[in-house]
Amino acid sequence: MTLIVVETTVERPFTAEGLQDADRRVMPCLEARDAKWRYSLLSSDWQRMICTFEAPDAESVRESYRKGGVEFSKIWVAQIIAPEGGSPVWNEPFLKVFEGTYLGGFSDEQWQEANRLILPCYAQLNVEWIRSYMSFNRTRIVCELNAPDAEVIRESHRKFGIPFDRVWSAQLLKP
Amino acid sequence: MSSTLQIHLFNQFSVSHNDRPVTSINTARSQALLSYLVLHRHTPQPRQRIAFRLWPNATDTQARASLRKELSYLRRDLPDADQFLLIDAKTLQWSPTAPFSLDVIDFEEAVREAEAMPRSARTHLEQAVTLYRGDLLPDCEDEWIVPERERLQQMQIRALEHLTNLLKDQQDYRTAIGYAQQLLRIDPLNEATYTSLMQLHGLSGDRANALQVYHRCMTTLREELGVAPSTATRKLYEQLLVEDEDIPALQPAQLRSAPNLVLAAPKLASTPLVGRQREWALIQQWADSASVATDATTTDATTTDATTEVLLLVGEPGIGKTRLLEELRDTMQMARRVLWGRGFAAEMMRPYGIWIDALRSTTLASTVPLPPEIGFLLPESSQPATTRPDLLEAGLRERGHLFDAVVNLFAGWANQAPLVVILDDLQWIDEASSALLHYAIRLLGHLPVLFACTGRSQELAENVAVSQVVQALRREQRLRLIEVPPLNREETAELMSSVQAVQAVQSLVPVLSQDDIERVFIDSGGNPLFVLEVARARSHTPFAHAETLEALIGDRLQHLSHAAREFLPWAAALGRSFKPTMVAQVVDYPLPQLLTVIEQLERQMIIRPGASLEDKQSYDFAHDIVRQVVYQQLSEPRRRLVHLQIAHKLHQLSTQFPSDQPFSDQNFSDQPCLGNSLAGDIAHHVAHHASLAGDHRLAASSALTAAERCLKLLAYTEATKLAQQGIHHCPLLDVRTRIRVHLGLLRVCAIAGVKSDRVAQLEADTHRLMSEASQWGLKDEEAVGLETLGILHFNQNNFVSVHQHSLQAVEMSRVASPATAARLLAYSGSCLAEIGRDMVRAEALLLEAQSLAGRVGLELCDIYSGLGSVYAHNGRYAEARTLLHQAWQMSRIEQDHWREFTFLSYLAMIELEVNDPAAAVPYCHEMATVAAKIKGEGSEAKVAEAVEALAHYTVQPTSPDADLERAIVTLQQVDAKRMLSYVLIGAAEVDLQREQPALAILRAETALQSAQIIHHPSEIALAWAIAIQAAIAAGESARAITQFEELRDQIERPALSQRAKTAVDQMLQQIQKFKDPKI
């Protein structure tokens, strides 16, 4: 099984009914294709959502979304990178999401270097790195963090010159 | 080494030598000579004695000459004859020490060992009764063999008795029943065996069958010996009939886990099967071929895709269709689970009636778990809807769930033992039952599930839903239709004689003359039911002559006792099988008196035991024509009164339960007259009887209740019919009731779906009634009208007109509307079709969606595309192209770009599959255009490029494959494995044709990996087959064989597309050169 990340940004915020409806339309097709929803992260303004799936391939998830008429912005195959010694648990009231795009690809060396710089800073600011999803071409990174607020994450990255697209507060949706 | 000879004399003569049949000993006399010698092997037999016994009518000289001749033939035809035959001038002997085996010796040995070793008696007895495959040389008519045949038969009877008792002691009642039935087949006049069988059925908790055994005992003893069963047998019968709880000895320990499950049994054959050799041979042929088909699919999944045929017996009423099915059931029920359901003319609006009865005809206590949805059909199954509150609230969201539940249940049973589903009188089944029948037949085609049905030719054609099923089966070449013709003159005479024989014993009628037979044959036209009635009439009026069957039955009824004649109209008015206890309750009839009446009616062959519900025996008329005659004899006013009383009594019973509890959930099992069987659909019965009684208020309100129940079961046709029936009564109601009930019925009509031409009328009626409701201040009723309008607009896709306030109500109601159900089914079916798995189910779901959408004139592109994919899968490309083109056009109109793109891609793939890549290219261009309109970062543009690259690669043999390679890499990057495997397979096929096997192997093996990840059966098989062919072409036979062995057991041919099947067949032919020719 492959780990699949689905990113969606909408102009009009999602609604609870809309999400339930999307669920109803997508899930049967996903099940038929042997795909399984793991969990989703929904932004506090209800306009951004990142969902993760286990599926035979990314196309199975794309087709299920398309067939159900459910919007998405990007679907990609991911690998998980987690802290050594295991991930801390989600602390839902403090859950944050960090997103970055790196057109040239984030090399392993760059990743090690970034971690060397940012993790001590995180520790000082009471930020816990839970895990990250990196696309197979290493151009896209989504990190889950427990942090007092989003701004401390932004500041830390600016401080070390690590670019990012956005950082947001998230709520967790699970099956 | 000595050779061995195997001789079988039970059931049929056969000899084999070293496991090869010896066919040259094929004349009756040669076989008799060998049999005589082998059966008298212990002493030399004088030639004169043998000659006299084998040729008793010849002179001594002729007989001895014949013996010499036959002996010379035997010495010539029997392998190593001199080893077996000891011959001298005066005697002949079979050498007892020669190396041979004889089934008779083995049988006797097994019986002896059972007696000598009580601890292993069961094993030896089972071995013995298996060896006795039938009587000793049944075709041999020589006198010398009779005592030997009888001796062995007696041994078999004793063995069976011994074994039955042994199994009874071991509490293995089910097996014991099988042996007791075997015993009855050998000796049908043994009353002790009947008693034993009744006890065994009772002990196993199957009271219905126990009672039927009594009936069979009574009939057989009366017909054959002219005597009644003994007092002891009668006592046992009465005990079984009346007692509910107080027979501790009969409580089956092993069924206590499901004490409320309904046990039932099919009806009993009560008349001999006369004639019908042709029809019976055809039925056996059908059963054999069905077994072969299912065996083939289970034993060699790679090369076989056979499906079973459905048996349909058609013919006029009384012609003997049911009798043939009873014979079939009796033959099959030893080794198979048999379900028996029947359609009733009075129940054409009872949703799933025949299926409910069929499910109730078998014990549900099994190792196969019951799906929760079955609770909607069988509330008593301990699978009530309350265990699934989501289902209870929403009803079944789609009919497919219910159908799948039934199919899964049957499949589970079939995996334990072959299943036979017998459905009698199909002409009277409801639309929902027809849909389920078609669905089940499609999905169970590869499993050992046989469907055997009957129907009246003319009326079958009038039942639109059933005739569509029949037509579809005929189109798919899955129908074995057998016309049951009238009996000929000789068969008529035989049937007459069989009945007259009993009456002659009882000195009731004079012996039949040729004139009698001729007259009966002409009067009856060879209709067996008619013949039987004439025969019975002669017991009262020896020279009876009647113009019609009905008149004969009518005359016979006149000879019944007063009590029986009083009882019958109530039973007939019920319109289906009935329980005596229920009739007793409805008419306040004392039960003991009733039992006397029942017995009389059974003896007179007016009624017969039928199914048993909640341990309460039910009965049915011997034939529906008998019911009709009884019913027609009622005067119109009396008929109305009878129906009125039934309606009120049923209604009264139904209202004893909390009104907020759905009928289907109520536990009627404690009621003296109502089991759960009627609880669920009691409103339907009340509506039926109230309507016939002219009680308009009860008829209309019950029709509403029954129609709403139909909606819960997604039985739209029945809901509509009931609603229309209820509306018919509305004008005669008081104003407030009329407005309430009529609006409720219109709401049912709206949910059940109407085509656009009826919408206007429905709307107008709703508006009119809403206006009246407003005048009378009936707010709730007005709201129902508003909801109805909302539903109508919603189903017509006229969302603007849906009243804001009723939106929520519409959302709630649409759960059960055919439009929504069709959408859901189309969605599920097309989804399955897209992924290329379970195409049979996909097609069944899509056809069901098509049927439901047709009710409301709805057009859904998913249905066209899904069916198009199914047809393409089956290699029906022309039909697939048409359907996909329609789907494409619809999606263009709807501006659904993704669907537009997808359907174009299917069209392009069809052109590639039919080897016309040039025709695929324009579709690819259109795909690229549409892909640009699709929002979100999808894979569509890349897919369009890949399909076009494949088309070019295929069409231009000399073109470089840079585009294709790039497309393949892109598909890998976007992780679209299905399309990747498709393109790689197409490319590998081209490579193989261009004699580039190494490249073909590489691509096919990569395709195989992708296809395996997404579990696409056809692409797996295609990639596998091409990889093997490419390996063979590359001279890598070892690699080909390894590849072949790796997956051969995983390829299931029935699941493959036509294209994949062709590729696999080609590969199999090639691989045979390298492998064992048996492959």
Tab-separated table of N, CA and C in Angstrom, chain B residues 200-243:
chain	number	residue	atom	x	y	z
B	200	LEU	N	-37.781	-38.913	14.144
B	200	LEU	CA	-36.480	-38.287	13.856
B	200	LEU	C	-36.648	-36.821	13.473
B	201	HIS	N	-37.647	-36.544	12.629
B	201	HIS	CA	-37.902	-35.145	12.264
B	201	HIS	C	-38.268	-34.337	13.507
B	202	GLY	N	-39.106	-34.964	14.341
B	202	GLY	CA	-39.500	-34.283	15.582
B	202	GLY	C	-38.293	-34.000	16.462
B	203	LEU	N	-37.446	-35.005	16.587
B	203	LEU	CA	-36.249	-34.835	17.430
B	203	LEU	C	-35.311	-33.768	16.882
B	204	SER	N	-35.319	-33.619	15.566
B	204	SER	CA	-34.430	-32.597	14.998
B	204	SER	C	-35.131	-31.238	14.925
B	205	GLY	N	-36.327	-31.141	15.501
B	205	GLY	CA	-37.005	-29.851	15.585
B	205	GLY	C	-37.759	-29.483	14.320
B	206	ASP	N	-37.883	-30.416	13.389
B	206	ASP	CA	-38.529	-30.116	12.110
B	206	ASP	C	-39.920	-30.746	12.098
B	207	ARG	N	-40.834	-30.066	12.777
B	207	ARG	CA	-42.157	-30.644	12.938
B	207	ARG	C	-42.915	-30.702	11.622
B	208	ALA	N	-42.630	-29.717	10.754
B	208	ALA	CA	-43.332	-29.671	9.475
B	208	ALA	C	-43.092	-30.954	8.695
B	209	ASN	N	-41.827	-31.369	8.626
B	209	ASN	CA	-41.528	-32.579	7.875
B	209	ASN	C	-42.084	-33.807	8.579
B	210	ALA	N	-42.085	-33.754	9.898
B	210	ALA	CA	-42.638	-34.875	10.647
B	210	ALA	C	-44.105	-35.086	10.261
B	211	LEU	N	-44.832	-33.969	10.166
B	211	LEU	CA	-46.251	-34.059	9.820
B	211	LEU	C	-46.436	-34.526	8.376
B	212	GLN	N	-45.538	-34.082	7.525
B	212	GLN	CA	-45.656	-34.495	6.132
B	212	GLN	C	-45.416	-35.996	5.972
B	213	VAL	N	-44.524	-36.512	6.789
B	213	VAL	CA	-44.261	-37.954	6.732
B	213	VAL	C	-45.552	-38.706	7.082
B	214	TYR	N	-46.261	-38.186	8.051
B	214	TYR	CA	-47.526	-38.835	8.404
B	214	TYR	C	-48.471	-38.837	7.212
B	215	HIS	N	-48.518	-37.686	6.557
B	215	HIS	CA	-49.402	-37.546	5.404
B	215	HIS	C	-49.023	-38.577	4.334
B	216	ARG	N	-47.725	-38.715	4.128
B	216	ARG	CA	-47.267	-39.662	3.104
B	216	ARG	C	-47.601	-41.090	3.526
B	217	CYS	N	-47.434	-41.340	4.801
B	217	CYS	CA	-47.746	-42.671	5.337
B	217	CYS	C	-49.223	-42.978	5.093
B	218	MET	N	-50.064	-42.001	5.444
B	218	MET	CA	-51.513	-42.189	5.321
B	218	MET	C	-51.880	-42.459	3.860
B	219	THR	N	-51.324	-41.641	2.961
B	219	THR	CA	-51.652	-41.762	1.542
B	219	THR	C	-51.197	-43.113	0.998
B	220	THR	N	-49.962	-43.470	1.333
B	220	THR	CA	-49.409	-44.708	0.776
B	220	THR	C	-50.173	-45.924	1.276
B	221	LEU	N	-50.420	-45.958	2.581
B	221	LEU	CA	-51.123	-47.123	3.131
B	221	LEU	C	-52.529	-47.231	2.554
B	222	ARG	N	-53.161	-46.072	2.393
B	222	ARG	CA	-54.524	-46.101	1.861
B	222	ARG	C	-54.523	-46.562	0.405
B	223	GLU	N	-53.589	-45.997	-0.374
B	223	GLU	CA	-53.592	-46.317	-1.802
B	223	GLU	C	-53.123	-47.745	-2.072
B	224	GLU	N	-52.142	-48.184	-1.321
B	224	GLU	CA	-51.557	-49.497	-1.608
B	224	GLU	C	-52.287	-50.635	-0.892
B	225	LEU	N	-52.721	-50.391	0.332
B	225	LEU	CA	-53.300	-51.484	1.124
B	225	LEU	C	-54.759	-51.243	1.506
B	226	GLY	N	-55.221	-50.012	1.266
B	226	GLY	CA	-56.602	-49.685	1.631
B	226	GLY	C	-56.811	-49.641	3.135
B	227	VAL	N	-55.748	-49.375	3.884
B	227	VAL	CA	-55.891	-49.286	5.346
B	227	VAL	C	-55.406	-47.928	5.840
B	228	ALA	N	-55.825	-47.576	7.045
B	228	ALA	CA	-55.398	-46.317	7.653
B	228	ALA	C	-54.183	-46.577	8.539
B	229	PRO	N	-53.431	-45.546	8.871
B	229	PRO	CA	-52.315	-45.747	9.802
B	229	PRO	C	-52.796	-46.273	11.146
B	230	SER	N	-51.904	-46.926	11.855
B	230	SER	CA	-52.273	-47.493	13.150
B	230	SER	C	-52.547	-46.387	14.172
B	231	THR	N	-53.157	-46.792	15.264
B	231	THR	CA	-53.487	-45.826	16.311
B	231	THR	C	-52.231	-45.136	16.835
B	232	ALA	N	-51.163	-45.932	16.990
B	232	ALA	CA	-49.925	-45.348	17.537
B	232	ALA	C	-49.406	-44.245	16.618
B	233	THR	N	-49.448	-44.492	15.314
B	233	THR	CA	-48.945	-43.498	14.363
B	233	THR	C	-49.830	-42.247	14.403
B	234	ARG	N	-51.143	-42.490	14.462
B	234	ARG	CA	-52.078	-41.354	14.518
B	234	ARG	C	-51.853	-40.520	15.778
B	235	LYS	N	-51.592	-41.202	16.869
B	235	LYS	CA	-51.375	-40.485	18.126
B	235	LYS	C	-50.144	-39.586	18.024
B	236	LEU	N	-49.133	-40.143	17.427
B	236	LEU	CA	-47.902	-39.367	17.267
B	236	LEU	C	-48.169	-38.124	16.402
B	237	TYR	N	-48.951	-38.336	15.352
B	237	TYR	CA	-49.302	-37.229	14.462
B	237	TYR	C	-50.057	-36.127	15.213
B	238	GLU	N	-51.078	-36.558	15.973
B	238	GLU	CA	-51.880	-35.565	16.704
B	238	GLU	C	-51.027	-34.808	17.722
B	239	GLN	N	-50.151	-35.544	18.328
B	239	GLN	CA	-49.266	-34.921	19.306
B	239	GLN	C	-48.406	-33.841	18.631
B	240	LEU	N	-47.891	-34.195	17.465
B	240	LEU	CA	-47.052	-33.225	16.726
B	240	LEU	C	-47.871	-32.024	16.272
B	241	LEU	N	-49.116	-32.275	15.915
B	241	LEU	CA	-49.949	-31.211	15.353
B	241	LEU	C	-50.363	-30.175	16.375
B	242	VAL	N	-50.706	-30.638	17.578
B	242	VAL	CA	-51.298	-29.695	18.527
B	242	VAL	C	-50.337	-29.160	19.584
B	243	GLU	N	-49.317	-29.911	19.880
B	243	GLU	CA	-48.496	-29.493	21.002
B	243	GLU	C	-47.456	-28.458	20.603
